[in-house]
Amino acid sequence: MTGTPPPDIDTLSFEAAMAELEGIVKRLEEGRVDLEESIAIYERGEALKNHCESLLRNAEARIEKISLGSDGKPRGVEPLDSSD
């Protein structure tokens, strides 16, 4: 499943999307859902997962770190590099 999430998912906060995704996982693990519903909620879960990943990527792109000059004084900001 690729592309833009359904509008109702696209507007969810990260926390709301994760809570719904956890509920879907729990329902699927319990095995009390018929095949057709399992497929439908699995697909929704996939869309929720993709939405959460997108929100995380966007948040990571907004994080910056302050870079210091050789004199120890701040010289500006740059994207956060997770390899530091």
PDB file of N, CA, C and O in Angstrom:
ATOM      1  N   MET A   1       0.837  -1.163   0.000  1.00  0.00           N
ATOM      2  CA  MET A   1       0.000   0.000   0.000  1.00  0.00           C
ATOM      3  C   MET A   1       0.885   1.230   0.000  1.00  0.00           C
ATOM      4  O   MET A   1       1.695   1.422   0.883  1.00  0.00           O
ATOM      5  N   THR A   2       0.739   2.081  -0.978  1.00  0.00           N
ATOM      6  CA  THR A   2       1.559   3.275  -1.089  1.00  0.00           C
ATOM      7  C   THR A   2       0.679   4.468  -1.390  1.00  0.00           C
ATOM      8  O   THR A   2      -0.522   4.340  -1.594  1.00  0.00           O
ATOM      9  N   GLY A   3       1.300   5.644  -1.445  1.00  0.00           N
ATOM     10  CA  GLY A   3       0.556   6.835  -1.787  1.00  0.00           C
ATOM     11  C   GLY A   3       0.130   7.608  -0.560  1.00  0.00           C
ATOM     12  O   GLY A   3       0.608   7.407   0.542  1.00  0.00           O
ATOM     13  N   THR A   4      -0.810   8.510  -0.780  1.00  0.00           N
ATOM     14  CA  THR A   4      -1.312   9.374   0.275  1.00  0.00           C
ATOM     15  C   THR A   4      -2.270   8.614   1.175  1.00  0.00           C
ATOM     16  O   THR A   4      -3.124   7.890   0.694  1.00  0.00           O
ATOM     17  N   PRO A   5      -2.130   8.790   2.484  1.00  0.00           N
ATOM     18  CA  PRO A   5      -3.061   8.111   3.385  1.00  0.00           C
ATOM     19  C   PRO A   5      -4.471   8.659   3.215  1.00  0.00           C
ATOM     20  O   PRO A   5      -4.652   9.792   2.763  1.00  0.00           O
ATOM     21  N   PRO A   6      -5.480   7.868   3.591  1.00  0.00           N
ATOM     22  CA  PRO A   6      -6.849   8.383   3.537  1.00  0.00           C
ATOM     23  C   PRO A   6      -6.953   9.669   4.356  1.00  0.00           C
ATOM     24  O   PRO A   6      -6.222   9.846   5.329  1.00  0.00           O
ATOM     25  N   PRO A   7      -7.871  10.565   3.973  1.00  0.00           N
ATOM     26  CA  PRO A   7      -7.972  11.853   4.665  1.00  0.00           C
ATOM     27  C   PRO A   7      -8.142  11.737   6.182  1.00  0.00           C
ATOM     28  O   PRO A   7      -7.596  12.540   6.927  1.00  0.00           O
ATOM     29  N   ASP A   8      -8.877  10.752   6.642  1.00  0.00           N
ATOM     30  CA  ASP A   8      -9.060  10.630   8.086  1.00  0.00           C
ATOM     31  C   ASP A   8      -7.760  10.247   8.783  1.00  0.00           C
ATOM     32  O   ASP A   8      -7.534  10.626   9.926  1.00  0.00           O
ATOM     33  N   ILE A   9      -6.892   9.530   8.110  1.00  0.00           N
ATOM     34  CA  ILE A   9      -5.585   9.186   8.685  1.00  0.00           C
ATOM     35  C   ILE A   9      -4.628  10.357   8.537  1.00  0.00           C
ATOM     36  O   ILE A   9      -3.865  10.660   9.452  1.00  0.00           O
ATOM     37  N   ASP A  10      -4.694  11.032   7.423  1.00  0.00           N
ATOM     38  CA  ASP A  10      -3.786  12.134   7.129  1.00  0.00           C
ATOM     39  C   ASP A  10      -3.868  13.252   8.162  1.00  0.00           C
ATOM     40  O   ASP A  10      -2.912  13.984   8.357  1.00  0.00           O
ATOM     41  N   THR A  11      -4.998  13.367   8.853  1.00  0.00           N
ATOM     42  CA  THR A  11      -5.167  14.446   9.828  1.00  0.00           C
ATOM     43  C   THR A  11      -4.851  14.004  11.257  1.00  0.00           C
ATOM     44  O   THR A  11      -4.868  14.829  12.166  1.00  0.00           O
ATOM     45  N   LEU A  12      -4.557  12.733  11.471  1.00  0.00           N
ATOM     46  CA  LEU A  12      -4.291  12.227  12.815  1.00  0.00           C
ATOM     47  C   LEU A  12      -2.922  12.686  13.320  1.00  0.00           C
ATOM     48  O   LEU A  12      -1.958  12.752  12.553  1.00  0.00           O
ATOM     49  N   SER A  13      -2.854  12.954  14.607  1.00  0.00           N
ATOM     50  CA  SER A  13      -1.560  13.218  15.226  1.00  0.00           C
ATOM     51  C   SER A  13      -0.793  11.900  15.295  1.00  0.00           C
ATOM     52  O   SER A  13      -1.370  10.818  15.149  1.00  0.00           O
ATOM     53  N   PHE A  14       0.498  12.006  15.555  1.00  0.00           N
ATOM     54  CA  PHE A  14       1.323  10.809  15.693  1.00  0.00           C
ATOM     55  C   PHE A  14       0.768   9.912  16.798  1.00  0.00           C
ATOM     56  O   PHE A  14       0.636   8.708  16.624  1.00  0.00           O
ATOM     57  N   GLU A  15       0.449  10.521  17.932  1.00  0.00           N
ATOM     58  CA  GLU A  15      -0.032   9.745  19.082  1.00  0.00           C
ATOM     59  C   GLU A  15      -1.347   9.041  18.783  1.00  0.00           C
ATOM     60  O   GLU A  15      -1.518   7.867  19.147  1.00  0.00           O
ATOM     61  N   ALA A  16      -2.267   9.733  18.121  1.00  0.00           N
ATOM     62  CA  ALA A  16      -3.561   9.120  17.790  1.00  0.00           C
ATOM     63  C   ALA A  16      -3.382   7.988  16.790  1.00  0.00           C
ATOM     64  O   ALA A  16      -4.015   6.931  16.911  1.00  0.00           O
ATOM     65  N   ALA A  17      -2.520   8.193  15.797  1.00  0.00           N
ATOM     66  CA  ALA A  17      -2.276   7.153  14.794  1.00  0.00           C
ATOM     67  C   ALA A  17      -1.625   5.929  15.434  1.00  0.00           C
ATOM     68  O   ALA A  17      -1.998   4.791  15.132  1.00  0.00           O
ATOM     69  N   MET A  18      -0.679   6.146  16.343  1.00  0.00           N
ATOM     70  CA  MET A  18      -0.023   5.028  17.024  1.00  0.00           C
ATOM     71  C   MET A  18      -1.008   4.260  17.898  1.00  0.00           C
ATOM     72  O   MET A  18      -0.987   3.025  17.931  1.00  0.00           O
ATOM     73  N   ALA A  19      -1.885   4.976  18.582  1.00  0.00           N
ATOM     74  CA  ALA A  19      -2.871   4.316  19.441  1.00  0.00           C
ATOM     75  C   ALA A  19      -3.800   3.438  18.601  1.00  0.00           C
ATOM     76  O   ALA A  19      -4.092   2.289  18.975  1.00  0.00           O
ATOM     77  N   GLU A  20      -4.245   3.959  17.474  1.00  0.00           N
ATOM     78  CA  GLU A  20      -5.111   3.161  16.605  1.00  0.00           C
ATOM     79  C   GLU A  20      -4.356   1.970  16.037  1.00  0.00           C
ATOM     80  O   GLU A  20      -4.887   0.859  15.969  1.00  0.00           O
ATOM     81  N   LEU A  21      -3.122   2.177  15.635  1.00  0.00           N
ATOM     82  CA  LEU A  21      -2.306   1.088  15.098  1.00  0.00           C
ATOM     83  C   LEU A  21      -2.111  -0.009  16.145  1.00  0.00           C
ATOM     84  O   LEU A  21      -2.224  -1.200  15.840  1.00  0.00           O
ATOM     85  N   GLU A  22      -1.849   0.379  17.378  1.00  0.00           N
ATOM     86  CA  GLU A  22      -1.696  -0.611  18.454  1.00  0.00           C
ATOM     87  C   GLU A  22      -2.983  -1.404  18.659  1.00  0.00           C
ATOM     88  O   GLU A  22      -2.943  -2.615  18.895  1.00  0.00           O
ATOM     89  N   GLY A  23      -4.122  -0.740  18.539  1.00  0.00           N
ATOM     90  CA  GLY A  23      -5.404  -1.430  18.645  1.00  0.00           C
ATOM     91  C   GLY A  23      -5.601  -2.439  17.534  1.00  0.00           C
ATOM     92  O   GLY A  23      -6.107  -3.549  17.758  1.00  0.00           O
ATOM     93  N   ILE A  24      -5.200  -2.075  16.330  1.00  0.00           N
ATOM     94  CA  ILE A  24      -5.308  -2.986  15.189  1.00  0.00           C
ATOM     95  C   ILE A  24      -4.421  -4.204  15.395  1.00  0.00           C
ATOM     96  O   ILE A  24      -4.840  -5.339  15.173  1.00  0.00           O
ATOM     97  N   VAL A  25      -3.193  -3.968  15.823  1.00  0.00           N
ATOM     98  CA  VAL A  25      -2.270  -5.081  16.063  1.00  0.00           C
ATOM     99  C   VAL A  25      -2.853  -6.033  17.104  1.00  0.00           C
ATOM    100  O   VAL A  25      -2.834  -7.253  16.927  1.00  0.00           O
ATOM    101  N   LYS A  26      -3.402  -5.468  18.157  1.00  0.00           N
ATOM    102  CA  LYS A  26      -3.987  -6.296  19.217  1.00  0.00           C
ATOM    103  C   LYS A  26      -5.141  -7.140  18.671  1.00  0.00           C
ATOM    104  O   LYS A  26      -5.226  -8.347  18.947  1.00  0.00           O
ATOM    105  N   ARG A  27      -6.006  -6.517  17.884  1.00  0.00           N
ATOM    106  CA  ARG A  27      -7.142  -7.257  17.309  1.00  0.00           C
ATOM    107  C   ARG A  27      -6.662  -8.387  16.402  1.00  0.00           C
ATOM    108  O   ARG A  27      -7.197  -9.490  16.432  1.00  0.00           O
ATOM    109  N   LEU A  28      -5.664  -8.117  15.595  1.00  0.00           N
ATOM    110  CA  LEU A  28      -5.151  -9.147  14.689  1.00  0.00           C
ATOM    111  C   LEU A  28      -4.474 -10.271  15.470  1.00  0.00           C
ATOM    112  O   LEU A  28      -4.612 -11.444  15.118  1.00  0.00           O
ATOM    113  N   GLU A  29      -3.743  -9.920  16.514  1.00  0.00           N
ATOM    114  CA  GLU A  29      -3.070 -10.941  17.325  1.00  0.00           C
ATOM    115  C   GLU A  29      -4.067 -11.833  18.063  1.00  0.00           C
ATOM    116  O   GLU A  29      -3.807 -13.022  18.254  1.00  0.00           O
ATOM    117  N   GLU A  30      -5.185 -11.264  18.469  1.00  0.00           N
ATOM    118  CA  GLU A  30      -6.202 -12.053  19.163  1.00  0.00           C
ATOM    119  C   GLU A  30      -6.871 -13.057  18.237  1.00  0.00           C
ATOM    120  O   GLU A  30      -7.400 -14.064  18.697  1.00  0.00           O
ATOM    121  N   GLY A  31      -6.876 -12.778  16.949  1.00  0.00           N
ATOM    122  CA  GLY A  31      -7.419 -13.712  15.974  1.00  0.00           C
ATOM    123  C   GLY A  31      -8.929 -13.851  15.977  1.00  0.00           C
ATOM    124  O   GLY A  31      -9.460 -14.834  15.476  1.00  0.00           O
ATOM    125  N   ARG A  32      -9.633 -12.880  16.511  1.00  0.00           N
ATOM    126  CA  ARG A  32     -11.096 -12.960  16.567  1.00  0.00           C
ATOM    127  C   ARG A  32     -11.770 -12.175  15.457  1.00  0.00           C
ATOM    128  O   ARG A  32     -12.941 -11.834  15.567  1.00  0.00           O
ATOM    129  N   VAL A  33     -11.042 -11.868  14.411  1.00  0.00           N
ATOM    130  CA  VAL A  33     -11.561 -11.069  13.312  1.00  0.00           C
ATOM    131  C   VAL A  33     -11.654 -11.962  12.080  1.00  0.00           C
ATOM    132  O   VAL A  33     -10.735 -12.731  11.788  1.00  0.00           O
ATOM    133  N   ASP A  34     -12.786 -11.865  11.359  1.00  0.00           N
ATOM    134  CA  ASP A  34     -12.911 -12.702  10.168  1.00  0.00           C
ATOM    135  C   ASP A  34     -11.943 -12.229   9.078  1.00  0.00           C
ATOM    136  O   ASP A  34     -11.342 -11.161   9.182  1.00  0.00           O
ATOM    137  N   LEU A  35     -11.777 -13.040   8.056  1.00  0.00           N
ATOM    138  CA  LEU A  35     -10.767 -12.795   7.026  1.00  0.00           C
ATOM    139  C   LEU A  35     -10.935 -11.446   6.344  1.00  0.00           C
ATOM    140  O   LEU A  35      -9.968 -10.688   6.211  1.00  0.00           O
ATOM    141  N   GLU A  36     -12.135 -11.121   5.902  1.00  0.00           N
ATOM    142  CA  GLU A  36     -12.352  -9.853   5.189  1.00  0.00           C
ATOM    143  C   GLU A  36     -12.018  -8.657   6.068  1.00  0.00           C
ATOM    144  O   GLU A  36     -11.370  -7.713   5.624  1.00  0.00           O
ATOM    145  N   GLU A  37     -12.452  -8.688   7.325  1.00  0.00           N
ATOM    146  CA  GLU A  37     -12.157  -7.587   8.229  1.00  0.00           C
ATOM    147  C   GLU A  37     -10.665  -7.539   8.547  1.00  0.00           C
ATOM    148  O   GLU A  37     -10.085  -6.464   8.664  1.00  0.00           O
ATOM    149  N   SER A  38     -10.040  -8.707   8.664  1.00  0.00           N
ATOM    150  CA  SER A  38      -8.599  -8.752   8.910  1.00  0.00           C
ATOM    151  C   SER A  38      -7.837  -8.050   7.799  1.00  0.00           C
ATOM    152  O   SER A  38      -6.903  -7.278   8.063  1.00  0.00           O
ATOM    153  N   ILE A  39      -8.234  -8.309   6.563  1.00  0.00           N
ATOM    154  CA  ILE A  39      -7.572  -7.672   5.422  1.00  0.00           C
ATOM    155  C   ILE A  39      -7.781  -6.164   5.470  1.00  0.00           C
ATOM    156  O   ILE A  39      -6.842  -5.382   5.286  1.00  0.00           O
ATOM    157  N   ALA A  40      -9.007  -5.737   5.751  1.00  0.00           N
ATOM    158  CA  ALA A  40      -9.322  -4.307   5.784  1.00  0.00           C
ATOM    159  C   ALA A  40      -8.549  -3.595   6.894  1.00  0.00           C
ATOM    160  O   ALA A  40      -7.971  -2.518   6.666  1.00  0.00           O
ATOM    161  N   ILE A  41      -8.517  -4.179   8.093  1.00  0.00           N
ATOM    162  CA  ILE A  41      -7.823  -3.483   9.174  1.00  0.00           C
ATOM    163  C   ILE A  41      -6.305  -3.581   9.014  1.00  0.00           C
ATOM    164  O   ILE A  41      -5.579  -2.692   9.439  1.00  0.00           O
ATOM    165  N   TYR A  42      -5.826  -4.651   8.371  1.00  0.00           N
ATOM    166  CA  TYR A  42      -4.395  -4.730   8.073  1.00  0.00           C
ATOM    167  C   TYR A  42      -4.002  -3.591   7.128  1.00  0.00           C
ATOM    168  O   TYR A  42      -2.972  -2.926   7.330  1.00  0.00           O
ATOM    169  N   GLU A  43      -4.815  -3.357   6.099  1.00  0.00           N
ATOM    170  CA  GLU A  43      -4.524  -2.284   5.149  1.00  0.00           C
ATOM    171  C   GLU A  43      -4.562  -0.923   5.841  1.00  0.00           C
ATOM    172  O   GLU A  43      -3.732  -0.057   5.587  1.00  0.00           O
ATOM    173  N   ARG A  44      -5.520  -0.741   6.740  1.00  0.00           N
ATOM    174  CA  ARG A  44      -5.577   0.520   7.491  1.00  0.00           C
ATOM    175  C   ARG A  44      -4.342   0.637   8.383  1.00  0.00           C
ATOM    176  O   ARG A  44      -3.753   1.718   8.505  1.00  0.00           O
ATOM    177  N   GLY A  45      -3.949  -0.456   8.994  1.00  0.00           N
ATOM    178  CA  GLY A  45      -2.749  -0.452   9.822  1.00  0.00           C
ATOM    179  C   GLY A  45      -1.516  -0.067   9.025  1.00  0.00           C
ATOM    180  O   GLY A  45      -0.658   0.675   9.509  1.00  0.00           O
ATOM    181  N   GLU A  46      -1.420  -0.564   7.812  1.00  0.00           N
ATOM    182  CA  GLU A  46      -0.297  -0.215   6.943  1.00  0.00           C
ATOM    183  C   GLU A  46      -0.302   1.285   6.645  1.00  0.00           C
ATOM    184  O   GLU A  46       0.738   1.942   6.681  1.00  0.00           O
ATOM    185  N   ALA A  47      -1.476   1.853   6.378  1.00  0.00           N
ATOM    186  CA  ALA A  47      -1.584   3.290   6.124  1.00  0.00           C
ATOM    187  C   ALA A  47      -1.216   4.086   7.377  1.00  0.00           C
ATOM    188  O   ALA A  47      -0.543   5.116   7.291  1.00  0.00           O
ATOM    189  N   LEU A  48      -1.643   3.610   8.539  1.00  0.00           N
ATOM    190  CA  LEU A  48      -1.293   4.275   9.800  1.00  0.00           C
ATOM    191  C   LEU A  48       0.213   4.233  10.037  1.00  0.00           C
ATOM    192  O   LEU A  48       0.825   5.228  10.443  1.00  0.00           O
ATOM    193  N   LYS A  49       0.832   3.077   9.776  1.00  0.00           N
ATOM    194  CA  LYS A  49       2.283   2.932   9.940  1.00  0.00           C
ATOM    195  C   LYS A  49       3.020   3.908   9.021  1.00  0.00           C
ATOM    196  O   LYS A  49       3.947   4.605   9.452  1.00  0.00           O
ATOM    197  N   ASN A  50       2.597   3.987   7.782  1.00  0.00           N
ATOM    198  CA  ASN A  50       3.238   4.893   6.831  1.00  0.00           C
ATOM    199  C   ASN A  50       3.075   6.348   7.263  1.00  0.00           C
ATOM    200  O   ASN A  50       3.999   7.156   7.134  1.00  0.00           O
ATOM    201  N   HIS A  51       1.892   6.676   7.781  1.00  0.00           N
ATOM    202  CA  HIS A  51       1.630   8.035   8.258  1.00  0.00           C
ATOM    203  C   HIS A  51       2.564   8.374   9.426  1.00  0.00           C
ATOM    204  O   HIS A  51       3.162   9.451   9.458  1.00  0.00           O
ATOM    205  N   CYS A  52       2.698   7.457  10.359  1.00  0.00           N
ATOM    206  CA  CYS A  52       3.587   7.671  11.510  1.00  0.00           C
ATOM    207  C   CYS A  52       5.029   7.851  11.057  1.00  0.00           C
ATOM    208  O   CYS A  52       5.742   8.737  11.545  1.00  0.00           O
ATOM    209  N   GLU A  53       5.476   7.023  10.133  1.00  0.00           N
ATOM    210  CA  GLU A  53       6.842   7.149   9.611  1.00  0.00           C
ATOM    211  C   GLU A  53       7.057   8.501   8.946  1.00  0.00           C
ATOM    212  O   GLU A  53       8.102   9.125   9.120  1.00  0.00           O
ATOM    213  N   SER A  54       6.060   8.969   8.211  1.00  0.00           N
ATOM    214  CA  SER A  54       6.153  10.268   7.552  1.00  0.00           C
ATOM    215  C   SER A  54       6.236  11.394   8.573  1.00  0.00           C
ATOM    216  O   SER A  54       7.049  12.323   8.436  1.00  0.00           O
ATOM    217  N   LEU A  55       5.406  11.320   9.615  1.00  0.00           N
ATOM    218  CA  LEU A  55       5.450  12.333  10.661  1.00  0.00           C
ATOM    219  C   LEU A  55       6.809  12.341  11.352  1.00  0.00           C
ATOM    220  O   LEU A  55       7.351  13.417  11.654  1.00  0.00           O
ATOM    221  N   LEU A  56       7.386  11.178  11.592  1.00  0.00           N
ATOM    222  CA  LEU A  56       8.709  11.106  12.221  1.00  0.00           C
ATOM    223  C   LEU A  56       9.791  11.695  11.326  1.00  0.00           C
ATOM    224  O   LEU A  56      10.663  12.432  11.792  1.00  0.00           O
ATOM    225  N   ARG A  57       9.737  11.374  10.030  1.00  0.00           N
ATOM    226  CA  ARG A  57      10.723  11.945   9.096  1.00  0.00           C
ATOM    227  C   ARG A  57      10.625  13.468   9.083  1.00  0.00           C
ATOM    228  O   ARG A  57      11.644  14.162   9.078  1.00  0.00           O
ATOM    229  N   ASN A  58       9.400  13.986   9.067  1.00  0.00           N
ATOM    230  CA  ASN A  58       9.216  15.441   9.055  1.00  0.00           C
ATOM    231  C   ASN A  58       9.750  16.072  10.342  1.00  0.00           C
ATOM    232  O   ASN A  58      10.364  17.134  10.301  1.00  0.00           O
ATOM    233  N   ALA A  59       9.520  15.420  11.462  1.00  0.00           N
ATOM    234  CA  ALA A  59      10.015  15.944  12.739  1.00  0.00           C
ATOM    235  C   ALA A  59      11.535  15.934  12.762  1.00  0.00           C
ATOM    236  O   ALA A  59      12.167  16.902  13.213  1.00  0.00           O
ATOM    237  N   GLU A  60      12.146  14.872  12.287  1.00  0.00           N
ATOM    238  CA  GLU A  60      13.601  14.782  12.253  1.00  0.00           C
ATOM    239  C   GLU A  60      14.201  15.871  11.377  1.00  0.00           C
ATOM    240  O   GLU A  60      15.251  16.430  11.694  1.00  0.00           O
ATOM    241  N   ALA A  61      13.525  16.187  10.273  1.00  0.00           N
ATOM    242  CA  ALA A  61      14.040  17.206   9.364  1.00  0.00           C
ATOM    243  C   ALA A  61      13.997  18.593  10.003  1.00  0.00           C
ATOM    244  O   ALA A  61      14.773  19.471   9.630  1.00  0.00           O
ATOM    245  N   ARG A  62      13.108  18.802  10.967  1.00  0.00           N
ATOM    246  CA  ARG A  62      12.976  20.108  11.615  1.00  0.00           C
ATOM    247  C   ARG A  62      13.952  20.287  12.771  1.00  0.00           C
ATOM    248  O   ARG A  62      14.166  21.412  13.227  1.00  0.00           O
ATOM    249  N   ILE A  63      14.522  19.209  13.255  1.00  0.00           N
ATOM    250  CA  ILE A  63      15.434  19.305  14.390  1.00  0.00           C
ATOM    251  C   ILE A  63      16.774  19.849  13.903  1.00  0.00           C
ATOM    252  O   ILE A  63      17.315  19.409  12.899  1.00  0.00           O
ATOM    253  N   GLU A  64      17.290  20.815  14.642  1.00  0.00           N
ATOM    254  CA  GLU A  64      18.578  21.392  14.300  1.00  0.00           C
ATOM    255  C   GLU A  64      19.480  21.360  15.529  1.00  0.00           C
ATOM    256  O   GLU A  64      19.014  21.266  16.656  1.00  0.00           O
ATOM    257  N   LYS A  65      20.745  21.452  15.285  1.00  0.00           N
ATOM    258  CA  LYS A  65      21.684  21.551  16.398  1.00  0.00           C
ATOM    259  C   LYS A  65      22.494  22.829  16.231  1.00  0.00           C
ATOM    260  O   LYS A  65      22.700  23.314  15.122  1.00  0.00           O
ATOM    261  N   ILE A  66      22.950  23.362  17.338  1.00  0.00           N
ATOM    262  CA  ILE A  66      23.775  24.561  17.320  1.00  0.00           C
ATOM    263  C   ILE A  66      25.211  24.124  17.063  1.00  0.00           C
ATOM    264  O   ILE A  66      25.730  23.226  17.719  1.00  0.00           O
ATOM    265  N   SER A  67      25.833  24.744  16.075  1.00  0.00           N
ATOM    266  CA  SER A  67      27.232  24.428  15.806  1.00  0.00           C
ATOM    267  C   SER A  67      28.115  25.478  16.462  1.00  0.00           C
ATOM    268  O   SER A  67      27.786  26.661  16.511  1.00  0.00           O
ATOM    269  N   LEU A  68      29.234  25.033  17.004  1.00  0.00           N
ATOM    270  CA  LEU A  68      30.164  25.915  17.705  1.00  0.00           C
ATOM    271  C   LEU A  68      31.412  26.125  16.865  1.00  0.00           C
ATOM    272  O   LEU A  68      31.907  25.220  16.213  1.00  0.00           O
ATOM    273  N   GLY A  69      31.923  27.347  16.919  1.00  0.00           N
ATOM    274  CA  GLY A  69      33.174  27.659  16.245  1.00  0.00           C
ATOM    275  C   GLY A  69      34.348  27.168  17.062  1.00  0.00           C
ATOM    276  O   GLY A  69      34.198  26.666  18.183  1.00  0.00           O
ATOM    277  N   SER A  70      35.570  27.314  16.540  1.00  0.00           N
ATOM    278  CA  SER A  70      36.771  26.861  17.239  1.00  0.00           C
ATOM    279  C   SER A  70      36.975  27.612  18.553  1.00  0.00           C
ATOM    280  O   SER A  70      37.662  27.131  19.444  1.00  0.00           O
ATOM    281  N   ASP A  71      36.359  28.790  18.668  1.00  0.00           N
ATOM    282  CA  ASP A  71      36.461  29.554  19.914  1.00  0.00           C
ATOM    283  C   ASP A  71      35.411  29.131  20.940  1.00  0.00           C
ATOM    284  O   ASP A  71      35.348  29.673  22.031  1.00  0.00           O
ATOM    285  N   GLY A  72      34.565  28.159  20.571  1.00  0.00           N
ATOM    286  CA  GLY A  72      33.548  27.662  21.482  1.00  0.00           C
ATOM    287  C   GLY A  72      32.273  28.467  21.484  1.00  0.00           C
ATOM    288  O   GLY A  72      31.345  28.165  22.216  1.00  0.00           O
ATOM    289  N   LYS A  73      32.200  29.483  20.643  1.00  0.00           N
ATOM    290  CA  LYS A  73      30.995  30.310  20.574  1.00  0.00           C
ATOM    291  C   LYS A  73      30.069  29.786  19.481  1.00  0.00           C
ATOM    292  O   LYS A  73      30.531  29.286  18.452  1.00  0.00           O
ATOM    293  N   PRO A  74      28.761  29.922  19.686  1.00  0.00           N
ATOM    294  CA  PRO A  74      27.810  29.478  18.659  1.00  0.00           C
ATOM    295  C   PRO A  74      28.042  30.230  17.360  1.00  0.00           C
ATOM    296  O   PRO A  74      28.271  31.428  17.351  1.00  0.00           O
ATOM    297  N   ARG A  75      28.017  29.500  16.250  1.00  0.00           N
ATOM    298  CA  ARG A  75      28.188  30.147  14.942  1.00  0.00           C
ATOM    299  C   ARG A  75      26.961  29.972  14.069  1.00  0.00           C
ATOM    300  O   ARG A  75      26.903  30.481  12.963  1.00  0.00           O
ATOM    301  N   GLY A  76      25.979  29.210  14.515  1.00  0.00           N
ATOM    302  CA  GLY A  76      24.768  29.025  13.741  1.00  0.00           C
ATOM    303  C   GLY A  76      24.154  27.674  14.023  1.00  0.00           C
ATOM    304  O   GLY A  76      24.538  27.002  14.989  1.00  0.00           O
ATOM    305  N   VAL A  77      23.229  27.316  13.181  1.00  0.00           N
ATOM    306  CA  VAL A  77      22.578  26.015  13.326  1.00  0.00           C
ATOM    307  C   VAL A  77      22.755  25.224  12.049  1.00  0.00           C
ATOM    308  O   VAL A  77      22.986  25.772  10.978  1.00  0.00           O
ATOM    309  N   GLU A  78      22.672  23.930  12.194  1.00  0.00           N
ATOM    310  CA  GLU A  78      22.754  23.024  11.049  1.00  0.00           C
ATOM    311  C   GLU A  78      21.844  21.840  11.331  1.00  0.00           C
ATOM    312  O   GLU A  78      21.457  21.602  12.485  1.00  0.00           O
ATOM    313  N   PRO A  79      21.470  21.095  10.295  1.00  0.00           N
ATOM    314  CA  PRO A  79      20.621  19.933  10.518  1.00  0.00           C
ATOM    315  C   PRO A  79      21.269  18.958  11.500  1.00  0.00           C
ATOM    316  O   PRO A  79      22.485  18.801  11.508  1.00  0.00           O
ATOM    317  N   LEU A  80      20.443  18.350  12.318  1.00  0.00           N
ATOM    318  CA  LEU A  80      20.935  17.365  13.263  1.00  0.00           C
ATOM    319  C   LEU A  80      21.413  16.151  12.498  1.00  0.00           C
ATOM    320  O   LEU A  80      20.708  15.595  11.671  1.00  0.00           O
ATOM    321  N   ASP A  81      22.633  15.714  12.754  1.00  0.00           N
ATOM    322  CA  ASP A  81      23.195  14.528  12.125  1.00  0.00           C
ATOM    323  C   ASP A  81      23.218  13.434  13.169  1.00  0.00           C
ATOM    324  O   ASP A  81      23.931  13.535  14.163  1.00  0.00           O
ATOM    325  N   SER A  82      22.459  12.391  12.973  1.00  0.00           N
ATOM    326  CA  SER A  82      22.349  11.338  13.984  1.00  0.00           C
ATOM    327  C   SER A  82      23.619  10.533  14.143  1.00  0.00           C
ATOM    328  O   SER A  82      23.732   9.734  15.048  1.00  0.00           O
ATOM    329  N   SER A  83      24.622  10.748  13.280  1.00  0.00           N
ATOM    330  CA  SER A  83      25.859   9.967  13.391  1.00  0.00           C
ATOM    331  C   SER A  83      26.819  10.567  14.407  1.00  0.00           C
ATOM    332  O   SER A  83      27.858   9.996  14.672  1.00  0.00           O
ATOM    333  N   ASP A  84      26.474  11.751  14.987  1.00  0.00           N
ATOM    334  CA  ASP A  84      27.361  12.354  15.999  1.00  0.00           C
ATOM    335  C   ASP A  84      27.320  11.603  17.294  1.00  0.00           C
ATOM    336  O   ASP A  84      26.384  11.070  17.723  1.00  0.00           O
TER     337      ASP A  84
END
